[in-house]
Short mmCIF file of C-alpha atoms in Angstrom, two decimals:
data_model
loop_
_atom_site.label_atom_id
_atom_site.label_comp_id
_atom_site.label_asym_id
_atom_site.label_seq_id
_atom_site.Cartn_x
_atom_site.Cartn_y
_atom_site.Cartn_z
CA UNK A 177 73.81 122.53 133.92
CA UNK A 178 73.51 120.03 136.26
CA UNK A 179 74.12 118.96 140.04
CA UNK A 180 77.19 116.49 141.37
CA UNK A 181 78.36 115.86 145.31
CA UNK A 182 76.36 119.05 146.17
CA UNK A 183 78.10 121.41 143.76
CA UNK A 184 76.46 122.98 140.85
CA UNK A 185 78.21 123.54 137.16
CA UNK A 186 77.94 124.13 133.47
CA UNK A 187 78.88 121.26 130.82
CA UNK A 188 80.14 122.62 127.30
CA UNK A 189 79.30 120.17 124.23
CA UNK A 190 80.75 119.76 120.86
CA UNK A 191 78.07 119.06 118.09
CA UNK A 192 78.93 115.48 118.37
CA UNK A 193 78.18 115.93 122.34
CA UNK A 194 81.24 115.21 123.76
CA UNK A 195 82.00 116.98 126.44
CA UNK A 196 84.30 120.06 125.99
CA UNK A 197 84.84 121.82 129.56
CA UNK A 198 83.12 122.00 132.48
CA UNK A 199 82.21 125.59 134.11
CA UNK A 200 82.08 126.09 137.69
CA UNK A 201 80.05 128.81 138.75
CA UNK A 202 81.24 131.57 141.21
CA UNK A 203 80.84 130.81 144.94
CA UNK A 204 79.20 134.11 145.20
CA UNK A 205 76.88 133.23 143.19
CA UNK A 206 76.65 129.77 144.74
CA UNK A 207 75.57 131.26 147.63
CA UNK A 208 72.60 133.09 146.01
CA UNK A 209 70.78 130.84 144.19
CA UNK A 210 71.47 128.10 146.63
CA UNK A 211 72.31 124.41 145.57
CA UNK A 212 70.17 122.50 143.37
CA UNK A 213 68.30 125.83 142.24
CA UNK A 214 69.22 126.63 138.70
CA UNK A 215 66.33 126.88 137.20
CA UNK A 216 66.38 128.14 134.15
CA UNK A 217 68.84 129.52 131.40
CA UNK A 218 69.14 131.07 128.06
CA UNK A 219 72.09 131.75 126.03
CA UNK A 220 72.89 134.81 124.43
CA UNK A 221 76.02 134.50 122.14
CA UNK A 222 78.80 133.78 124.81
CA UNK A 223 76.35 135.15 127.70
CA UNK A 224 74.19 132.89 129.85
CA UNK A 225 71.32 134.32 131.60
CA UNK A 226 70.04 131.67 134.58
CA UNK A 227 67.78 132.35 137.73
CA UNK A 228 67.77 131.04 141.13
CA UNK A 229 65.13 129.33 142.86
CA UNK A 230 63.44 131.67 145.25
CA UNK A 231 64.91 135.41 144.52
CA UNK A 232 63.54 137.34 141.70
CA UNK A 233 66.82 137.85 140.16
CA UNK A 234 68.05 137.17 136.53
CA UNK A 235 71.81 137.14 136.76
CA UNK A 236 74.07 137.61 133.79
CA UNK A 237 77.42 135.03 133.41
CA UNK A 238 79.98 134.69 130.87
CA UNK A 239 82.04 132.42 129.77
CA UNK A 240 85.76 132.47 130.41
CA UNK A 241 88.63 132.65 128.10
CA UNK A 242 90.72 131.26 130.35
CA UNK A 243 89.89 129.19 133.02
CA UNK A 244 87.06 127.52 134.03
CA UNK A 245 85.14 129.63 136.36
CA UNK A 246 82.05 131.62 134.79
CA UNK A 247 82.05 135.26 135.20
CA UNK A 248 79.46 137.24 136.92
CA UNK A 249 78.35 139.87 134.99
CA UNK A 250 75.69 141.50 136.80
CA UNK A 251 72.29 140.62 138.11
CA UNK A 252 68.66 141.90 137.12
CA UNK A 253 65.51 142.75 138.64
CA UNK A 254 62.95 140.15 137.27
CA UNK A 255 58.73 140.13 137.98
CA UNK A 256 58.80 136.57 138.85
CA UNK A 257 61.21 134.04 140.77
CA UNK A 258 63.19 131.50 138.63
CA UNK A 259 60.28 128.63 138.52
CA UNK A 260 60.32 128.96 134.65
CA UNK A 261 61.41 126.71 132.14
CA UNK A 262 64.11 128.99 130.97
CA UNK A 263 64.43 132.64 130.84
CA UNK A 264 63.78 135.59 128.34
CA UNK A 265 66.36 139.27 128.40
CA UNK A 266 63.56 140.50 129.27
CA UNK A 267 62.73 139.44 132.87
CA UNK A 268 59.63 136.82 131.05
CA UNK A 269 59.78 132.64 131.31
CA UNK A 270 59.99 130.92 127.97
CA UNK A 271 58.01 127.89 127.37
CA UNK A 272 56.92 125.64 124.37
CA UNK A 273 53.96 125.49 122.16
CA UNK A 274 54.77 121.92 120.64
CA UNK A 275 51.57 122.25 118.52
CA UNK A 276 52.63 125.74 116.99
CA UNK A 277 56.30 124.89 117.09
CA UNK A 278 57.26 127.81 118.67
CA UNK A 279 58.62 129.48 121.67
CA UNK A 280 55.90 131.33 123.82
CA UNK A 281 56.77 134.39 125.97
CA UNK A 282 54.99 135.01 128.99
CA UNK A 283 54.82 138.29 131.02
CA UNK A 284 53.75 136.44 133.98
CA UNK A 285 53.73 132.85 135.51
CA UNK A 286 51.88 130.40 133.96
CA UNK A 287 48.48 129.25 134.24
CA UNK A 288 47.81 125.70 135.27
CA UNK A 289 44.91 123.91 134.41
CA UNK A 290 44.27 120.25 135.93
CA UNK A 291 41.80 118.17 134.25
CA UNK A 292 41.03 114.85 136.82
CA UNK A 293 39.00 112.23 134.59
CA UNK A 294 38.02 109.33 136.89
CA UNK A 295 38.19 106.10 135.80
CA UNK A 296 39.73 106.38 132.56
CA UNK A 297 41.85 104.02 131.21
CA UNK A 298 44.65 104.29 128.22
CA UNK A 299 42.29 102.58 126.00
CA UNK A 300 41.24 105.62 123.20
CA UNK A 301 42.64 106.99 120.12
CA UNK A 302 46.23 108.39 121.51
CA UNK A 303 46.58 105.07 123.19
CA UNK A 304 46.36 102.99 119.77
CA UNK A 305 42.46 102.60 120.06
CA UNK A 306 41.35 104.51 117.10
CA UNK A 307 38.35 103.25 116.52
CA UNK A 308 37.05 104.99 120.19
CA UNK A 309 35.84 108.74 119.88
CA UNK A 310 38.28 110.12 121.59
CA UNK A 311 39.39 113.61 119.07
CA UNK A 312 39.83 116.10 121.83
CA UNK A 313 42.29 113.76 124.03
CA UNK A 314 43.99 112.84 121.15
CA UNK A 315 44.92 116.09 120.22
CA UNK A 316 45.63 117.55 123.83
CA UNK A 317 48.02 114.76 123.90
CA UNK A 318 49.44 115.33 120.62
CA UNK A 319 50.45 119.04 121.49
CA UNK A 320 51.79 117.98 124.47
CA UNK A 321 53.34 114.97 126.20
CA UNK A 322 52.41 112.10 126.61
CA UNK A 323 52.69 109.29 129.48
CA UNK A 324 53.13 105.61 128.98
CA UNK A 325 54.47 104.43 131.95
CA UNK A 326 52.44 106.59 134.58
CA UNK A 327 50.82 104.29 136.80
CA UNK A 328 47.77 104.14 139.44
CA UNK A 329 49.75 104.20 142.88
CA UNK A 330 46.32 102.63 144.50
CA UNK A 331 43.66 101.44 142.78
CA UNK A 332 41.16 103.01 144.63
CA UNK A 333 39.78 106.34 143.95
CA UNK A 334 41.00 107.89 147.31
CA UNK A 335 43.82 106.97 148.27
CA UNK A 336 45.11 107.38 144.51
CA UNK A 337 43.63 111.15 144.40
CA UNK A 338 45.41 111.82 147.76
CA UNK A 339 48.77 110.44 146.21
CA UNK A 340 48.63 112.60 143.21
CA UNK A 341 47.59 115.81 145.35
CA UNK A 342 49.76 115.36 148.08
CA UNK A 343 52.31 113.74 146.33
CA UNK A 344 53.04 111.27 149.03
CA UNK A 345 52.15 107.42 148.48
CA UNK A 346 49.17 105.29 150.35
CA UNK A 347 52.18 103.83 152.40
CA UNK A 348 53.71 106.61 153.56
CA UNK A 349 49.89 108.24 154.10
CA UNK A 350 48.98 105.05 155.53
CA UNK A 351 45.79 106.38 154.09
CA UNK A 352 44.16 102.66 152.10
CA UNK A 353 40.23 103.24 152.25
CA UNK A 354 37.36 105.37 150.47
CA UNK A 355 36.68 107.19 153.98
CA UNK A 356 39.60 108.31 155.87
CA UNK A 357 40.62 112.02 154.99
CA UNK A 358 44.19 112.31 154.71
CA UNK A 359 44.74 115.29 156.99
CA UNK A 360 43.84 112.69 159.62
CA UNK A 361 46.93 111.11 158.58
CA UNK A 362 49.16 113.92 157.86
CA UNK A 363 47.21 117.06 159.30
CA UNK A 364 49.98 119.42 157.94
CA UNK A 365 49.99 117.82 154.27
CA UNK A 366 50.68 120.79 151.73
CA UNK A 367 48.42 119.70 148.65
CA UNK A 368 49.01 120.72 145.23
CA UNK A 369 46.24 123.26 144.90
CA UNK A 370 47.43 124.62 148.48
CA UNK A 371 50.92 125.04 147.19
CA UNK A 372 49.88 127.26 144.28
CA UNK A 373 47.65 129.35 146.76
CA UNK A 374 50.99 129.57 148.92
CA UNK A 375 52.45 131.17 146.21
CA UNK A 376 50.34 133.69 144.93
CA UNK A 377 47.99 131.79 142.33
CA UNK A 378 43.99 131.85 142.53
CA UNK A 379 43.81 127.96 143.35
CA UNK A 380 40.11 126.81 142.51
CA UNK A 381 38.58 123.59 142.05
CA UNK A 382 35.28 122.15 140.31
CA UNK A 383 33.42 118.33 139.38
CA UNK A 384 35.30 115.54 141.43
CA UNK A 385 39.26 116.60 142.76
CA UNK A 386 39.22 115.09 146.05
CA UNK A 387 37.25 112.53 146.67
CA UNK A 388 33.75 113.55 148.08
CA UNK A 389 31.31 110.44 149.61
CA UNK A 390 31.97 107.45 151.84
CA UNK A 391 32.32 109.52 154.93
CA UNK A 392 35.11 111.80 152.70
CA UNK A 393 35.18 115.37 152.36
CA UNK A 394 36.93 118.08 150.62
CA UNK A 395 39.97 119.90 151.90
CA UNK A 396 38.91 123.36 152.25
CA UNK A 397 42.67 124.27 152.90
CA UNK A 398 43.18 123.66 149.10
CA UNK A 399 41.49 126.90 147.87
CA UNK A 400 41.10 130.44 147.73
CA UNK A 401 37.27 130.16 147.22
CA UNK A 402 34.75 127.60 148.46
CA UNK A 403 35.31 124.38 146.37
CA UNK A 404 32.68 123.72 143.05
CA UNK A 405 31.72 120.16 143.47
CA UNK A 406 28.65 118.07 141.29
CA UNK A 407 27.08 115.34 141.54
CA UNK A 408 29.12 111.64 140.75
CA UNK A 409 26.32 109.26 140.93
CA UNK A 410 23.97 111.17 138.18
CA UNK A 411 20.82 109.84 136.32
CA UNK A 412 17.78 111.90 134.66
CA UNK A 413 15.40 108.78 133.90
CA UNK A 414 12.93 107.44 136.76
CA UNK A 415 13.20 103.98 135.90
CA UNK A 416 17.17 104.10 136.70
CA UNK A 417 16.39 104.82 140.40
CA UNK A 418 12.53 104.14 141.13
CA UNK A 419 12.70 107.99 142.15
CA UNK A 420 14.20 106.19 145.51
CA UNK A 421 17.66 107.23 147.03
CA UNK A 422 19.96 104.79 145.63
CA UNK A 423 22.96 102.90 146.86
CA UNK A 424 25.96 104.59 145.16
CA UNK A 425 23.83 108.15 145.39
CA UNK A 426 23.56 107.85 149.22
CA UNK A 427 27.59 106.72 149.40
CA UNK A 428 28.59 109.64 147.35
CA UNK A 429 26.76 112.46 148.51
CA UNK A 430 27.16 111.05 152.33
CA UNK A 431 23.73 110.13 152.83
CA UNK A 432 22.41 107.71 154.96
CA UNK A 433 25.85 105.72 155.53
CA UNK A 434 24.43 103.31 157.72
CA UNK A 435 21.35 101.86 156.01
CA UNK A 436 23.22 101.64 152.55
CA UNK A 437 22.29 98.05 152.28
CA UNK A 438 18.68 98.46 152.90
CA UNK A 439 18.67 101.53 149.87
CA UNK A 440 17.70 99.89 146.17
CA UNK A 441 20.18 99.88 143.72
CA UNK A 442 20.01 101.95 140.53
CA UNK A 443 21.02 100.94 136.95
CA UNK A 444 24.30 100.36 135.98
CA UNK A 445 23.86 102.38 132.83
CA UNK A 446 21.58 104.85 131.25
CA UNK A 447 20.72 106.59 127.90
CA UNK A 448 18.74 109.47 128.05
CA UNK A 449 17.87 112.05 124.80
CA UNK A 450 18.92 114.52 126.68
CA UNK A 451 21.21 117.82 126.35
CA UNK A 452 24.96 116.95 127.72
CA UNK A 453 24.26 119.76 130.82
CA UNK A 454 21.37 117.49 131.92
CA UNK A 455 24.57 115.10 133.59
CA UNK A 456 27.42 116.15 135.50
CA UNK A 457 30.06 116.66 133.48
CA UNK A 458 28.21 119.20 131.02
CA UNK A 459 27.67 121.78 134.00
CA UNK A 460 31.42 121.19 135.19
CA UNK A 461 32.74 122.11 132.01
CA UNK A 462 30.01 125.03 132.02
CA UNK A 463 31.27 126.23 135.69
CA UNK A 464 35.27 125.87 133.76
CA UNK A 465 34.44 127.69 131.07
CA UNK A 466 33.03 130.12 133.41
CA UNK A 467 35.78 130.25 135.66
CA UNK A 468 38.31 130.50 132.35
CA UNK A 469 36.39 133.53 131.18
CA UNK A 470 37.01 135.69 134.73
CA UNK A 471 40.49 134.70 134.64
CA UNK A 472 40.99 136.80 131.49
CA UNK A 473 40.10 139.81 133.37
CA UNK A 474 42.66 139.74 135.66
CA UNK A 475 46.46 139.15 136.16
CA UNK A 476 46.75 136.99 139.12
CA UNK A 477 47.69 133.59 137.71
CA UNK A 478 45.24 130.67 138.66
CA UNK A 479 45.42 126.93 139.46
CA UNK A 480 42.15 125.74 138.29
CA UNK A 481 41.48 121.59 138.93
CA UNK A 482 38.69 120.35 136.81
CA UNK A 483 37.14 116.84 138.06
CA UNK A 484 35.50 114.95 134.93
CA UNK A 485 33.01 112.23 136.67
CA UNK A 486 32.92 110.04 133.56
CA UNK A 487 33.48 107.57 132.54
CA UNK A 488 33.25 106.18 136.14
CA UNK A 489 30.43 104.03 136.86
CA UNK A 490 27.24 104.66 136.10
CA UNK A 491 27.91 104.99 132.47
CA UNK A 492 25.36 107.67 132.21
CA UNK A 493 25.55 109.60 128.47
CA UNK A 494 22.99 111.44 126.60
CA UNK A 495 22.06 109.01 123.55
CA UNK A 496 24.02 110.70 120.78
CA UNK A 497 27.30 109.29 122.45
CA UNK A 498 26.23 105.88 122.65
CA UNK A 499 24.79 106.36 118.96
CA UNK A 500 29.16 106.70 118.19
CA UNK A 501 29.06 103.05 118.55
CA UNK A 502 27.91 100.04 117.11
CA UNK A 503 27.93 97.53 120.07
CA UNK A 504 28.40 94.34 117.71
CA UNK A 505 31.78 95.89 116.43
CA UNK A 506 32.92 96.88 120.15
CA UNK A 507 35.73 94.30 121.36
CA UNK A 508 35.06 91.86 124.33
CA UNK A 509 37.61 90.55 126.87
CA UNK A 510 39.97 87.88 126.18
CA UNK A 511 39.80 86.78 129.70
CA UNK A 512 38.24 86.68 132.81
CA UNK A 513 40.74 85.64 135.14
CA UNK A 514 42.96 87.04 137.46
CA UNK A 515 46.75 87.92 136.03
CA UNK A 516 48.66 85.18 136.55
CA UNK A 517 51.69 85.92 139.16
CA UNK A 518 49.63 88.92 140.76
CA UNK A 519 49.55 88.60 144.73
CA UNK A 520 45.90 87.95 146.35
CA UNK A 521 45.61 91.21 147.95
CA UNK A 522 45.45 92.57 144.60
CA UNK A 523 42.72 91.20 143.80
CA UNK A 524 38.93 92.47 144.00
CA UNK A 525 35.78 90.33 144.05
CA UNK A 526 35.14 89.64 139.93
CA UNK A 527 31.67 91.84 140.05
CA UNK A 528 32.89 93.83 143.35
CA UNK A 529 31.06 97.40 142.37
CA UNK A 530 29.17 96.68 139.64
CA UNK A 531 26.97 94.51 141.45
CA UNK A 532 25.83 97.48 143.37
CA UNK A 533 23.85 98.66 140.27
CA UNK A 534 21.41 96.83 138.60
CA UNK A 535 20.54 94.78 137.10
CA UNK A 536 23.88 93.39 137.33
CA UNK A 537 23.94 89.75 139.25
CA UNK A 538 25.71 89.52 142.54
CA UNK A 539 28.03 86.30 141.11
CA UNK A 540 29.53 85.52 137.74
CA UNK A 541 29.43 85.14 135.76
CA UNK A 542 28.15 87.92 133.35
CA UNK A 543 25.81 86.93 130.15
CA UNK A 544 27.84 87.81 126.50
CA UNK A 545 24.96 90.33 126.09
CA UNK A 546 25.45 92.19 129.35
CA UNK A 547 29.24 92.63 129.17
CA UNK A 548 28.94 94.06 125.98
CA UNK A 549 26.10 96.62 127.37
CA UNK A 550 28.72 97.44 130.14
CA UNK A 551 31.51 97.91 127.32
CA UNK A 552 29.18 100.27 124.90
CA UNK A 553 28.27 102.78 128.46
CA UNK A 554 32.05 102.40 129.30
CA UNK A 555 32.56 104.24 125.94
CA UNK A 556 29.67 106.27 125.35
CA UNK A 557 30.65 107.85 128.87
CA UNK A 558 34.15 108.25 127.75
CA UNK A 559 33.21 110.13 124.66
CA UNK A 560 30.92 112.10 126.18
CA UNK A 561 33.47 113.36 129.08
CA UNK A 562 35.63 113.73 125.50
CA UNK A 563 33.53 116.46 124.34
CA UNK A 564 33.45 118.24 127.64
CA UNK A 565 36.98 118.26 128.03
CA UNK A 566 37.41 119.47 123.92
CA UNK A 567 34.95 122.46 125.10
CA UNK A 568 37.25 123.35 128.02
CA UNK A 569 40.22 123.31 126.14
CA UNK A 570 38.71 125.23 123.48
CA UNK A 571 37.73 128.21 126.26
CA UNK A 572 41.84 128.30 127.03
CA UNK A 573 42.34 129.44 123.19
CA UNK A 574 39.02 131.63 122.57
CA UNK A 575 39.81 133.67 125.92
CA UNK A 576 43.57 134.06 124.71
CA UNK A 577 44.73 131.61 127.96
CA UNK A 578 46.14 129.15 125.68
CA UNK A 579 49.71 130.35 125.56
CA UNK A 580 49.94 131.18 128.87
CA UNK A 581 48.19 127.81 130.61
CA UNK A 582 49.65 124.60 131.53
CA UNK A 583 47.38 122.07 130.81
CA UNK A 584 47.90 118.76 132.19
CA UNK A 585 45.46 115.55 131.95
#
């Protein structure tokens, strides 16, 4: 089907794709599933079962054998409006398990499941970086689709969180800085965990969603339950932080805001022999798995945002993920320079950040043996938030959620 100067119709195809007739649909109909609504159909031999947008109603059409208006059959209770992908007999949406190659049935709407990783670039296994231990992306993204073209609308953690989640741009939030909560913007924004809680689903969120520190909060009109958060700014060892309140810790946990330049710094990076639970993202994936395992029990459907910390600085990672890499092999950068053509404002002070950690200098430029240091925690914190994601995903499938969940990265 599709949509042309505000009237909706059917296209017929040979094999070869050229178009055969075109099928209007009765105005009666027209008028109940509204324009721009189909959304969903299945065929059954010269029978075409579609929904509309709102009503939980499966109506039955069929194609003419003269003419070129479909006929209305009859209509259909169905447990669900037409949201689905397309539509079973049977009153259940049909989807698509790309990894098992097979159509998947669901009794009820889908599960979503948003994993948020901060900081992470395309630069792993999927992405044509296969010497990076990156299994558990790799294959979520081989089951599913995959993006090459999906930019960062800001490039600031923020403002681009509030564009995914709100779906509305920096410039038409006019919302540019770490601090400013959008709702002071747009007080009546509908978020994307609010809009599943609108409509019936158990909308939850763990780790980092929104973002949480430089005066920020969360947006407690999101969720059905109090948001989950953790820490972002996470060490173990004594020596990273002189047991002192550190810079980025007091920014991120809204701590002393206005003596943050009188607070030490703590290290840039850290590797600790530690169990993956002892950082952040091992008890966020702990709390998901947790919050997986109740959702089995019952049959509301859920929206459940996971935030993944890594590998945003500090790269903090137990030892055995840093251990994945030997840091002569790991590549360095071919420049240091601004790209050529980009405007000014674009740009960020060379060392802007990471000279708020030590022992990083406050100037470039950076020693050989530094930047690689930086590159080896950039990617031992990747892996490690790799393995917490591949736990996560493996909780969908061992509490039977894995044909039934949307899972989107």
């Amino acid at each position: 089907y599709g949509e042309e100067n505000n009237k909706t119709f059917l296209v017929k195809f040979d094999d070869r794709w050229k178009e055969i007739a075109r099928l209007a649909y009765p105005k009666a109909l027209i008028r109940q599933l509204g324009r721009f609504s189909l959304s969903g159909g299945m065929w059954h031999d010269d029978t075409l079962m579609v929904t509309g947008h709102d009503d939980p109603v499966i109506f039955r059409l069929q194609i003419p054998k003269q003419g070129t208006v479909l006929k209305l059959l009859g209509t259909e209770k169905a447990p669900f409006t037409g949201q689905g992908i397309a539509v079973d007999p049977k009153g259940g949406l049909v989807g698509i398990n790309r990894a098992k190659k097979q159509l998947v049935f669901a009794r009820k709407r889908l599960n979503v499941l948003l994993i948020l990783v901060d900081d992470l670039k395309p630069s792993f296994g999927v992405y044509g970086k296969k010497w990076v231990h990156s299994p558990n992306l790799d294959r979520l993204a081989t089951r599913g689709m995959r993006f090459d073209r999906a930019y960062c609308n800001q490039a600031v953690c923020a403002p681009s969180r509030n564009t995914l989640l709100t779906g509305s741009r920096s410039t038409s939030l006019g919302v540019y800085s770490l601090g400013y909560h959008f709702r002071r913007a747009v007080p009546n924004a509908i978020t994307m965990p609010q809009f599943f809680k609108k409509h019936g689903y158990h909308s939850a969120g763990i780790g980092k969603v929104f973002h949480i520190g430089h005066g920020n909060i969360d947006d407690k009109h999101s969720w059905s339950v109090p948001f989950h958060p953790d820490k972002v700014i996470d060490y173990v060892l004594r020596d990273s932080t002189g047991g002192k309140l550190t810079r980025e810790e007091a920014y991120f946990s809204n701590q002393k805001l206005g003596q943050i330049r009188s607070l030490p710094r703590g290290a840039a990076w850290e590797k600790a022999d530690v169990k993956d639970d002892a950082y952040a993202d091992g008890r966020i994936a702990n709390e998901a798995i947790r919050r997986l395992q109740k959702a089995k029990s019952t049959d509301k459907p859920f929206f459940l945002a996971v935030g993944f910390t890594k590998p945003h600085l500090p790269f903090c990672a137990p030892k055995k993920y840093w251990d994945l890499y030997d840091p002569k092999k790991l590549p360095m950068p071919k420049t240091h320079e601004y790209p050529k053509g980009a405007p000014r404002y674009a740009g960020k002070f060379k060392l802007g950040e990471l000279n708020q950690y030590k022992p990083i200098p406050q100037n470039p430029p950076l020693k050989e043996s530094m930047t690689r240091q930086l590159i080896h925690g950039y990617y031992a914190a990747l892996s490690y938030m790799n393995a917490k994601v591949g736990r996560v995903i493996d909780a969908s499938k061992q509490f039977a959620l894995d044909d039934s969940t949307i899972i989107s990265l």
